[in-house]
Amino acid sequence: MTGVRGVRGVRGVLFDGTRSHVVDDLEVRDPEAGEVLVAVAAAGLCHSDLSVIDGTIPFPVPVVLGHEGAGVVEAVGAGVGHVAPGDHVALSTLANCGACPECDRGRPTMCRKAIGMPGRPFSRDGSPLYQFASNSAFAERTLVKAVQAVKIPKDVPLTSAALIGCGVLTGVGAVLNRARVDIGDTVVVIGTGGIGLNVIQGARIAGASVIVAVDNNPAKETLARRFGATHFLASVDGVRDILPGGADHAFECVGHPALVRAAVDLLDRHGQAVLLGMTAPTVEASFLPAALFLDKSILGCRYGSSRPQRDIPRYADLYLKGALLLDELVTKTYPVEDFAKAADDLHHGRVARGVLTF
């Protein structure tokens, strides 16, 4: 190991199964072989974090929340060579093994060892705490597998870089990696929160000719157009007026059964509906099978079908070139002690992305 020993007195957001609250007495163990200790500078607040609190995403408790962060490497375990203390990193949630058939095929999001196996590198008063999404970015120190720490240029602000690790990888990745939107394609994006805005800008980067953003909050139109939307609608009802034949791609970014159905119904021949919104595990959606006979598809998408060690540097480079918007995603920053306020703002749609800072 290089650097400091285990850290005590760490601030972070803890969910105990009943309530979430900020504590200042977490402990983080030393990094072991293949691990990296990161001093988190900033962490984006995503609906997935709220979904743990409201039960939409079942997760063992007590758990240290957060999964979208960036910071500075503080220590590394044996065998880690791609990052060193002092490096700036964006954190991914993929603690993939790197050796299974899926990893070998370049599909780390499908690694079975990266799904449903939460570690417990944190403790409090001697009791171990779970780590959300193998990440727990809502703590001023966190411990991740080396593969999750991706080096980024130091001229990318950490408050912006934090958003690459979830919102950008998921949204832009869904466009470029999963849907493979092509130049001239037509796109409908249902829901313009953090994920939806990244889908919009992914479609712009891919060269889509028409990008219809749909959101029932009219206040989101300006930002949606800034990210690349060519049209903005308050409901899906007007999409066919813009695209009479339907869309090549429809992205559902809300997680509502009726909108899943709408995404399917809005497709043109050979179109594909990509489902990104998180529903509760038992929620069902319906569609007409006959609607798919003209080579239409419904696609699931985990984490933008991303390869973080490849994609995060790629997105950082696009940001530095002015093609990828990150600063504009950060509606407001909050000290971690104001987590409750940040969560309330996100729940009521007041922010595209709120960022907690340490």
Tab-separated table of C-alpha atoms in Angstrom:
chain	number	residue	atom	x	y	z
A	1	MET	CA	0.000	0.000	0.000
A	2	THR	CA	1.067	3.572	-0.727
A	3	GLY	CA	-0.021	6.567	1.390
A	4	VAL	CA	-2.246	6.848	4.455
A	5	ARG	CA	-3.720	4.241	6.747
A	6	GLY	CA	-7.415	3.701	7.390
A	7	VAL	CA	-9.358	6.886	8.016
A	8	ARG	CA	-11.687	7.718	10.903
A	9	GLY	CA	-14.045	10.629	11.459
A	10	VAL	CA	-15.291	10.590	7.868
A	11	ARG	CA	-18.392	12.595	6.973
A	12	GLY	CA	-21.004	10.897	4.837
A	13	VAL	CA	-24.691	10.222	4.162
A	14	LEU	CA	-25.990	7.094	5.872
A	15	PHE	CA	-29.340	5.387	5.262
A	16	ASP	CA	-30.296	3.073	8.098
A	17	GLY	CA	-33.445	1.646	6.530
A	18	THR	CA	-35.704	4.270	8.087
A	19	ARG	CA	-34.068	7.613	7.463
A	20	SER	CA	-31.076	9.149	5.747
A	21	HIS	CA	-28.837	11.480	7.703
A	22	VAL	CA	-25.373	13.009	7.607
A	23	VAL	CA	-22.869	11.596	10.076
A	24	ASP	CA	-19.268	12.499	10.824
A	25	ASP	CA	-17.963	9.323	12.422
A	26	LEU	CA	-17.593	6.837	9.585
A	27	GLU	CA	-14.466	4.716	9.325
A	28	VAL	CA	-12.919	3.541	6.061
A	29	ARG	CA	-10.425	0.690	6.093
A	30	ASP	CA	-7.032	0.669	4.372
A	31	PRO	CA	-6.951	-0.201	0.669
A	32	GLU	CA	-6.043	-3.797	-0.007
A	33	ALA	CA	-4.525	-5.236	-3.192
A	34	GLY	CA	-6.293	-3.878	-6.256
A	35	GLU	CA	-8.101	-1.096	-4.365
A	36	VAL	CA	-7.926	2.696	-4.353
A	37	LEU	CA	-8.726	5.122	-1.525
A	38	VAL	CA	-10.193	8.348	-2.898
A	39	ALA	CA	-10.752	11.699	-1.209
A	40	VAL	CA	-14.114	12.593	-2.726
A	41	ALA	CA	-14.400	16.250	-3.740
A	42	ALA	CA	-17.871	16.221	-5.303
A	43	ALA	CA	-20.763	13.823	-5.825
A	44	GLY	CA	-23.869	14.205	-7.955
A	45	LEU	CA	-27.244	13.413	-6.428
A	46	CYS	CA	-29.171	11.038	-8.690
A	47	HIS	CA	-32.690	9.606	-8.530
A	48	SER	CA	-31.127	6.191	-7.904
A	49	ASP	CA	-29.976	7.418	-4.503
A	50	LEU	CA	-33.508	8.494	-3.660
A	51	SER	CA	-34.766	5.151	-4.966
A	52	VAL	CA	-32.782	3.360	-2.277
A	53	ILE	CA	-34.400	5.567	0.353
A	54	ASP	CA	-37.966	5.067	-0.928
A	55	GLY	CA	-37.487	1.359	-1.566
A	56	THR	CA	-37.713	1.394	-5.358
A	57	ILE	CA	-34.199	-0.075	-5.422
A	58	PRO	CA	-33.970	-2.767	-2.736
A	59	PHE	CA	-30.601	-2.564	-0.989
A	60	PRO	CA	-29.247	-3.932	2.295
A	61	VAL	CA	-28.855	-1.472	5.147
A	62	PRO	CA	-27.261	0.342	6.820
A	63	VAL	CA	-25.631	1.737	3.688
A	64	VAL	CA	-23.459	4.720	2.808
A	65	LEU	CA	-25.161	6.354	-0.174
A	66	GLY	CA	-23.863	7.961	-3.351
A	67	HIS	CA	-22.576	6.576	-6.638
A	68	GLU	CA	-21.647	9.506	-8.903
A	69	GLY	CA	-18.416	11.109	-7.731
A	70	ALA	CA	-14.963	12.451	-8.466
A	71	GLY	CA	-11.978	13.218	-6.306
A	72	VAL	CA	-8.272	12.779	-5.700
A	73	VAL	CA	-6.471	9.497	-5.158
A	74	GLU	CA	-5.163	9.356	-1.601
A	75	ALA	CA	-3.721	5.839	-1.439
A	76	VAL	CA	-3.499	2.696	-3.551
A	77	GLY	CA	-3.198	-0.977	-2.727
A	78	ALA	CA	-0.682	-3.436	-4.079
A	79	GLY	CA	-0.787	-4.030	-7.820
A	80	VAL	CA	-2.429	-0.721	-8.744
A	81	GLY	CA	-0.437	1.042	-11.426
A	82	HIS	CA	-2.788	3.079	-13.575
A	83	VAL	CA	-3.458	5.703	-10.871
A	84	ALA	CA	-1.303	7.101	-8.072
A	85	PRO	CA	-1.784	9.423	-5.083
A	86	GLY	CA	-2.561	12.927	-6.313
A	87	ASP	CA	-4.276	11.845	-9.519
A	88	HIS	CA	-7.742	13.203	-10.245
A	89	VAL	CA	-10.271	10.467	-10.916
A	90	ALA	CA	-13.911	10.034	-11.842
A	91	LEU	CA	-15.542	7.033	-10.190
A	92	SER	CA	-17.617	4.400	-11.929
A	93	THR	CA	-19.989	1.977	-10.235
A	94	LEU	CA	-18.697	-1.043	-12.153
A	95	ALA	CA	-16.609	-3.199	-9.846
A	96	ASN	CA	-16.242	-5.727	-12.637
A	97	CYS	CA	-13.769	-8.574	-12.336
A	98	GLY	CA	-11.983	-8.083	-15.672
A	99	ALA	CA	-11.545	-11.817	-16.238
A	100	CYS	CA	-14.957	-13.390	-16.893
A	101	PRO	CA	-16.339	-14.057	-20.408
A	102	GLU	CA	-18.439	-10.862	-20.345
A	103	CYS	CA	-15.488	-8.680	-19.324
A	104	ASP	CA	-13.341	-10.442	-21.919
A	105	ARG	CA	-15.902	-9.527	-24.590
A	106	GLY	CA	-15.756	-5.873	-23.560
A	107	ARG	CA	-19.109	-5.947	-21.763
A	108	PRO	CA	-18.210	-5.030	-18.155
A	109	THR	CA	-21.789	-3.949	-17.402
A	110	MET	CA	-22.780	-7.616	-17.717
A	111	CYS	CA	-20.105	-8.929	-15.331
A	112	ARG	CA	-21.968	-11.078	-12.822
A	113	LYS	CA	-19.382	-10.355	-10.148
A	114	ALA	CA	-20.256	-6.655	-10.419
A	115	ILE	CA	-23.981	-7.133	-9.774
A	116	GLY	CA	-25.628	-7.662	-6.393
A	117	MET	CA	-22.481	-8.168	-4.355
A	118	PRO	CA	-22.151	-5.077	-2.137
A	119	GLY	CA	-18.989	-4.795	-0.103
A	120	ARG	CA	-18.606	-3.310	3.369
A	121	PRO	CA	-15.424	-1.202	3.499
A	122	PHE	CA	-17.077	1.260	5.907
A	123	SER	CA	-17.884	0.876	9.569
A	124	ARG	CA	-19.392	2.940	12.360
A	125	ASP	CA	-18.981	2.259	16.047
A	126	GLY	CA	-17.401	-1.044	15.093
A	127	SER	CA	-20.343	-2.203	12.948
A	128	PRO	CA	-19.821	-2.717	9.200
A	129	LEU	CA	-21.816	-0.633	6.694
A	130	TYR	CA	-22.718	-1.515	3.130
A	131	GLN	CA	-21.365	0.395	0.147
A	132	PHE	CA	-23.979	1.548	-2.376
A	133	ALA	CA	-23.202	0.628	-5.989
A	134	SER	CA	-19.645	-0.348	-4.994
A	135	ASN	CA	-19.016	3.372	-4.732
A	136	SER	CA	-20.578	5.355	-1.826
A	137	ALA	CA	-19.559	8.750	-3.187
A	138	PHE	CA	-21.534	10.577	-0.465
A	139	ALA	CA	-18.577	10.116	1.862
A	140	GLU	CA	-15.511	12.319	1.951
A	141	ARG	CA	-13.361	9.187	1.687
A	142	THR	CA	-14.348	6.064	-0.213
A	143	LEU	CA	-12.670	2.834	-1.203
A	144	VAL	CA	-13.164	1.369	-4.685
A	145	LYS	CA	-11.723	-1.341	-6.868
A	146	ALA	CA	-8.912	-0.076	-9.071
A	147	VAL	CA	-11.004	-0.593	-12.203
A	148	GLN	CA	-13.535	1.940	-10.866
A	149	ALA	CA	-11.046	4.794	-10.517
A	150	VAL	CA	-10.534	6.408	-13.925
A	151	LYS	CA	-7.857	9.057	-14.296
A	152	ILE	CA	-9.009	12.359	-15.785
A	153	PRO	CA	-7.191	15.592	-16.691
A	154	LYS	CA	-6.780	17.978	-13.788
A	155	ASP	CA	-8.296	20.833	-15.790
A	156	VAL	CA	-11.741	19.173	-15.670
A	157	PRO	CA	-13.471	20.684	-12.584
A	158	LEU	CA	-14.254	17.939	-10.097
A	159	THR	CA	-17.785	19.260	-9.527
A	160	SER	CA	-18.425	18.646	-13.227
A	161	ALA	CA	-16.324	15.492	-13.537
A	162	ALA	CA	-18.440	13.863	-10.813
A	163	LEU	CA	-21.374	13.684	-13.215
A	164	ILE	CA	-19.500	11.606	-15.772
A	165	GLY	CA	-19.590	8.534	-13.534
A	166	CYS	CA	-23.342	7.977	-13.754
A	167	GLY	CA	-25.448	10.522	-15.647
A	168	VAL	CA	-23.094	10.910	-18.599
A	169	LEU	CA	-22.066	7.254	-18.824
A	170	THR	CA	-25.716	6.200	-18.679
A	171	GLY	CA	-27.272	8.820	-20.955
A	172	VAL	CA	-24.604	9.449	-23.558
A	173	GLY	CA	-23.586	5.791	-23.420
A	174	ALA	CA	-27.140	4.633	-24.128
A	175	VAL	CA	-27.048	6.658	-27.339
A	176	LEU	CA	-23.554	5.824	-28.554
A	177	ASN	CA	-23.059	2.288	-27.223
A	178	ARG	CA	-26.506	0.700	-26.935
A	179	ALA	CA	-28.754	2.389	-29.491
A	180	ARG	CA	-25.872	3.367	-31.779
A	181	VAL	CA	-27.717	6.416	-33.053
A	182	ASP	CA	-26.445	7.354	-36.494
A	183	ILE	CA	-26.103	10.630	-38.391
A	184	GLY	CA	-29.525	11.793	-39.542
A	185	ASP	CA	-31.542	9.565	-37.195
A	186	THR	CA	-34.594	10.882	-35.363
A	187	VAL	CA	-34.779	10.678	-31.581
A	188	VAL	CA	-37.439	11.160	-28.905
A	189	VAL	CA	-36.317	11.621	-25.298
A	190	ILE	CA	-39.026	11.221	-22.649
A	191	GLY	CA	-37.948	12.949	-19.449
A	192	THR	CA	-35.291	15.658	-19.300
A	193	GLY	CA	-33.700	15.141	-15.907
A	194	GLY	CA	-30.010	14.386	-15.574
A	195	ILE	CA	-30.177	11.182	-17.633
A	196	GLY	CA	-32.495	12.659	-20.258
A	197	LEU	CA	-30.276	15.692	-20.810
A	198	ASN	CA	-27.327	13.394	-21.399
A	199	VAL	CA	-29.345	11.337	-23.858
A	200	ILE	CA	-30.163	14.579	-25.665
A	201	GLN	CA	-26.553	15.645	-25.892
A	202	GLY	CA	-25.510	12.126	-26.860
A	203	ALA	CA	-27.958	12.292	-29.743
A	204	ARG	CA	-26.558	15.694	-30.728
A	205	ILE	CA	-22.995	14.358	-30.639
A	206	ALA	CA	-24.093	11.357	-32.738
A	207	GLY	CA	-25.522	13.681	-35.397
A	208	ALA	CA	-29.255	13.054	-34.994
A	209	SER	CA	-31.316	15.274	-37.297
A	210	VAL	CA	-34.371	15.644	-35.024
A	211	ILE	CA	-34.288	15.429	-31.226
A	212	VAL	CA	-37.693	15.786	-29.566
A	213	ALA	CA	-37.545	16.346	-25.811
A	214	VAL	CA	-40.703	15.564	-23.817
A	215	ASP	CA	-41.231	16.770	-20.259
A	216	ASN	CA	-44.303	17.988	-18.396
A	217	ASN	CA	-42.248	20.730	-16.727
A	218	PRO	CA	-42.075	23.679	-19.160
A	219	ALA	CA	-39.227	25.231	-17.172
A	220	LYS	CA	-36.936	22.514	-18.575
A	221	GLU	CA	-37.269	23.620	-22.195
A	222	THR	CA	-34.400	26.127	-22.201
A	223	LEU	CA	-31.889	23.635	-20.840
A	224	ALA	CA	-33.129	20.826	-23.091
A	225	ARG	CA	-32.598	23.022	-26.141
A	226	ARG	CA	-29.183	24.062	-24.834
A	227	PHE	CA	-28.173	20.404	-24.742
A	228	GLY	CA	-29.373	19.807	-28.286
A	229	ALA	CA	-33.144	19.321	-28.443
A	230	THR	CA	-34.629	20.591	-31.690
A	231	HIS	CA	-38.181	20.445	-30.296
A	232	PHE	CA	-39.741	20.482	-26.831
A	233	LEU	CA	-43.169	19.117	-25.921
A	234	ALA	CA	-45.132	18.931	-22.674
A	235	SER	CA	-46.469	15.462	-23.533
A	236	VAL	CA	-45.920	12.649	-26.015
A	237	ASP	CA	-49.197	13.519	-27.751
A	238	GLY	CA	-47.557	15.964	-30.143
A	239	VAL	CA	-44.636	13.798	-31.261
A	240	ARG	CA	-46.440	12.458	-34.331
A	241	ASP	CA	-47.031	16.033	-35.508
A	242	ILE	CA	-43.252	16.413	-35.717
A	243	LEU	CA	-42.436	12.848	-36.804
A	244	PRO	CA	-45.507	11.524	-38.653
A	245	GLY	CA	-43.847	8.199	-39.383
A	246	GLY	CA	-42.445	7.817	-35.906
A	247	ALA	CA	-38.953	7.961	-34.438
A	248	ASP	CA	-35.887	5.869	-35.113
A	249	HIS	CA	-35.123	5.866	-31.391
A	250	ALA	CA	-37.259	6.599	-28.324
A	251	PHE	CA	-35.577	6.796	-24.913
A	252	GLU	CA	-37.761	6.437	-21.811
A	253	CYS	CA	-35.916	8.182	-18.964
A	254	VAL	CA	-38.666	8.380	-16.319
A	255	GLY	CA	-39.539	4.823	-15.349
A	256	HIS	CA	-43.324	5.070	-15.773
A	257	PRO	CA	-45.243	2.155	-17.349
A	258	ALA	CA	-47.441	4.416	-19.485
A	259	LEU	CA	-44.371	6.165	-20.855
A	260	VAL	CA	-42.726	2.828	-21.627
A	261	ARG	CA	-45.798	2.036	-23.727
A	262	ALA	CA	-45.615	5.484	-25.323
A	263	ALA	CA	-41.967	4.962	-26.278
A	264	VAL	CA	-42.888	1.751	-28.102
A	265	ASP	CA	-45.905	3.337	-29.802
A	266	LEU	CA	-43.806	6.247	-31.103
A	267	LEU	CA	-41.400	4.100	-33.109
A	268	ASP	CA	-41.026	4.114	-36.858
A	269	ARG	CA	-40.210	0.946	-38.786
A	270	HIS	CA	-36.993	-0.602	-37.505
A	271	GLY	CA	-37.152	1.764	-34.553
A	272	GLN	CA	-35.983	0.933	-31.065
A	273	ALA	CA	-37.238	1.935	-27.645
A	274	VAL	CA	-34.473	2.141	-25.053
A	275	LEU	CA	-35.588	1.893	-21.421
A	276	LEU	CA	-33.489	3.903	-18.971
A	277	GLY	CA	-35.985	4.977	-16.291
A	278	MET	CA	-35.892	2.851	-13.137
A	279	THR	CA	-39.188	1.236	-12.178
A	280	ALA	CA	-39.915	-0.710	-9.016
A	281	PRO	CA	-38.979	-4.408	-9.436
A	282	THR	CA	-42.595	-5.585	-9.569
A	283	VAL	CA	-43.985	-2.900	-11.894
A	284	GLU	CA	-45.333	-4.209	-15.202
A	285	ALA	CA	-45.720	-2.411	-18.536
A	286	SER	CA	-47.816	-3.465	-21.508
A	287	PHE	CA	-47.471	-3.087	-25.254
A	288	LEU	CA	-48.980	-4.544	-28.412
A	289	PRO	CA	-46.745	-7.336	-29.746
A	290	ALA	CA	-48.057	-6.663	-33.241
A	291	ALA	CA	-46.491	-3.217	-32.995
A	292	LEU	CA	-43.035	-4.837	-33.113
A	293	PHE	CA	-43.428	-6.862	-36.291
A	294	LEU	CA	-41.808	-4.225	-38.500
A	295	ASP	CA	-38.392	-4.914	-36.964
A	296	LYS	CA	-38.993	-2.717	-33.935
A	297	SER	CA	-37.138	-3.440	-30.712
A	298	ILE	CA	-37.374	-2.812	-26.987
A	299	LEU	CA	-33.928	-2.555	-25.439
A	300	GLY	CA	-32.872	-2.585	-21.834
A	301	CYS	CA	-29.708	-0.718	-21.018
A	302	ARG	CA	-27.512	-0.988	-17.935
A	303	TYR	CA	-25.195	1.924	-17.259
A	304	GLY	CA	-25.094	3.012	-20.887
A	305	SER	CA	-23.504	-0.311	-21.930
A	306	SER	CA	-20.329	1.509	-20.939
A	307	ARG	CA	-16.674	0.582	-20.728
A	308	PRO	CA	-15.679	3.202	-18.137
A	309	GLN	CA	-11.908	2.983	-18.544
A	310	ARG	CA	-12.447	3.775	-22.215
A	311	ASP	CA	-15.513	5.999	-22.085
A	312	ILE	CA	-14.727	8.329	-19.169
A	313	PRO	CA	-11.492	9.656	-20.729
A	314	ARG	CA	-13.350	9.946	-24.020
A	315	TYR	CA	-16.068	12.079	-22.443
A	316	ALA	CA	-13.528	14.183	-20.547
A	317	ASP	CA	-11.820	14.879	-23.873
A	318	LEU	CA	-15.127	15.833	-25.504
A	319	TYR	CA	-15.749	18.202	-22.582
A	320	LEU	CA	-12.374	19.883	-23.008
A	321	LYS	CA	-13.113	20.273	-26.722
A	322	GLY	CA	-16.470	21.915	-25.958
A	323	ALA	CA	-18.594	19.127	-27.454
A	324	LEU	CA	-19.867	17.618	-24.181
A	325	LEU	CA	-21.635	19.848	-21.663
A	326	LEU	CA	-20.853	19.171	-18.010
A	327	ASP	CA	-20.791	22.533	-16.220
A	328	GLU	CA	-24.299	23.230	-17.496
A	329	LEU	CA	-25.588	20.079	-15.792
A	330	VAL	CA	-24.633	21.402	-12.361
A	331	THR	CA	-27.653	23.408	-11.326
A	332	LYS	CA	-26.534	23.898	-7.740
A	333	THR	CA	-23.843	22.749	-5.317
A	334	TYR	CA	-24.517	21.902	-1.676
A	335	PRO	CA	-22.210	21.139	1.242
A	336	VAL	CA	-22.792	17.522	2.220
A	337	GLU	CA	-24.471	18.713	5.432
A	338	ASP	CA	-27.308	20.047	3.229
A	339	PHE	CA	-28.124	16.619	1.801
A	340	ALA	CA	-31.784	16.853	2.840
A	341	LYS	CA	-32.214	20.117	0.935
A	342	ALA	CA	-30.472	18.689	-2.137
A	343	ALA	CA	-32.679	15.595	-2.059
A	344	ASP	CA	-35.825	17.705	-1.768
A	345	ASP	CA	-34.771	19.882	-4.710
A	346	LEU	CA	-34.152	16.790	-6.834
A	347	HIS	CA	-37.433	15.166	-5.816
A	348	HIS	CA	-39.387	18.276	-6.856
A	349	GLY	CA	-37.519	18.757	-10.148
A	350	ARG	CA	-35.854	22.047	-9.177
A	351	VAL	CA	-32.432	20.931	-10.444
A	352	ALA	CA	-30.984	19.050	-13.404
A	353	ARG	CA	-28.227	17.836	-11.114
A	354	GLY	CA	-27.393	18.921	-7.609
A	355	VAL	CA	-23.825	18.242	-6.517
A	356	LEU	CA	-22.697	17.601	-2.944
A	357	THR	CA	-19.267	18.941	-2.041
A	358	PHE	CA	-16.800	18.100	0.702
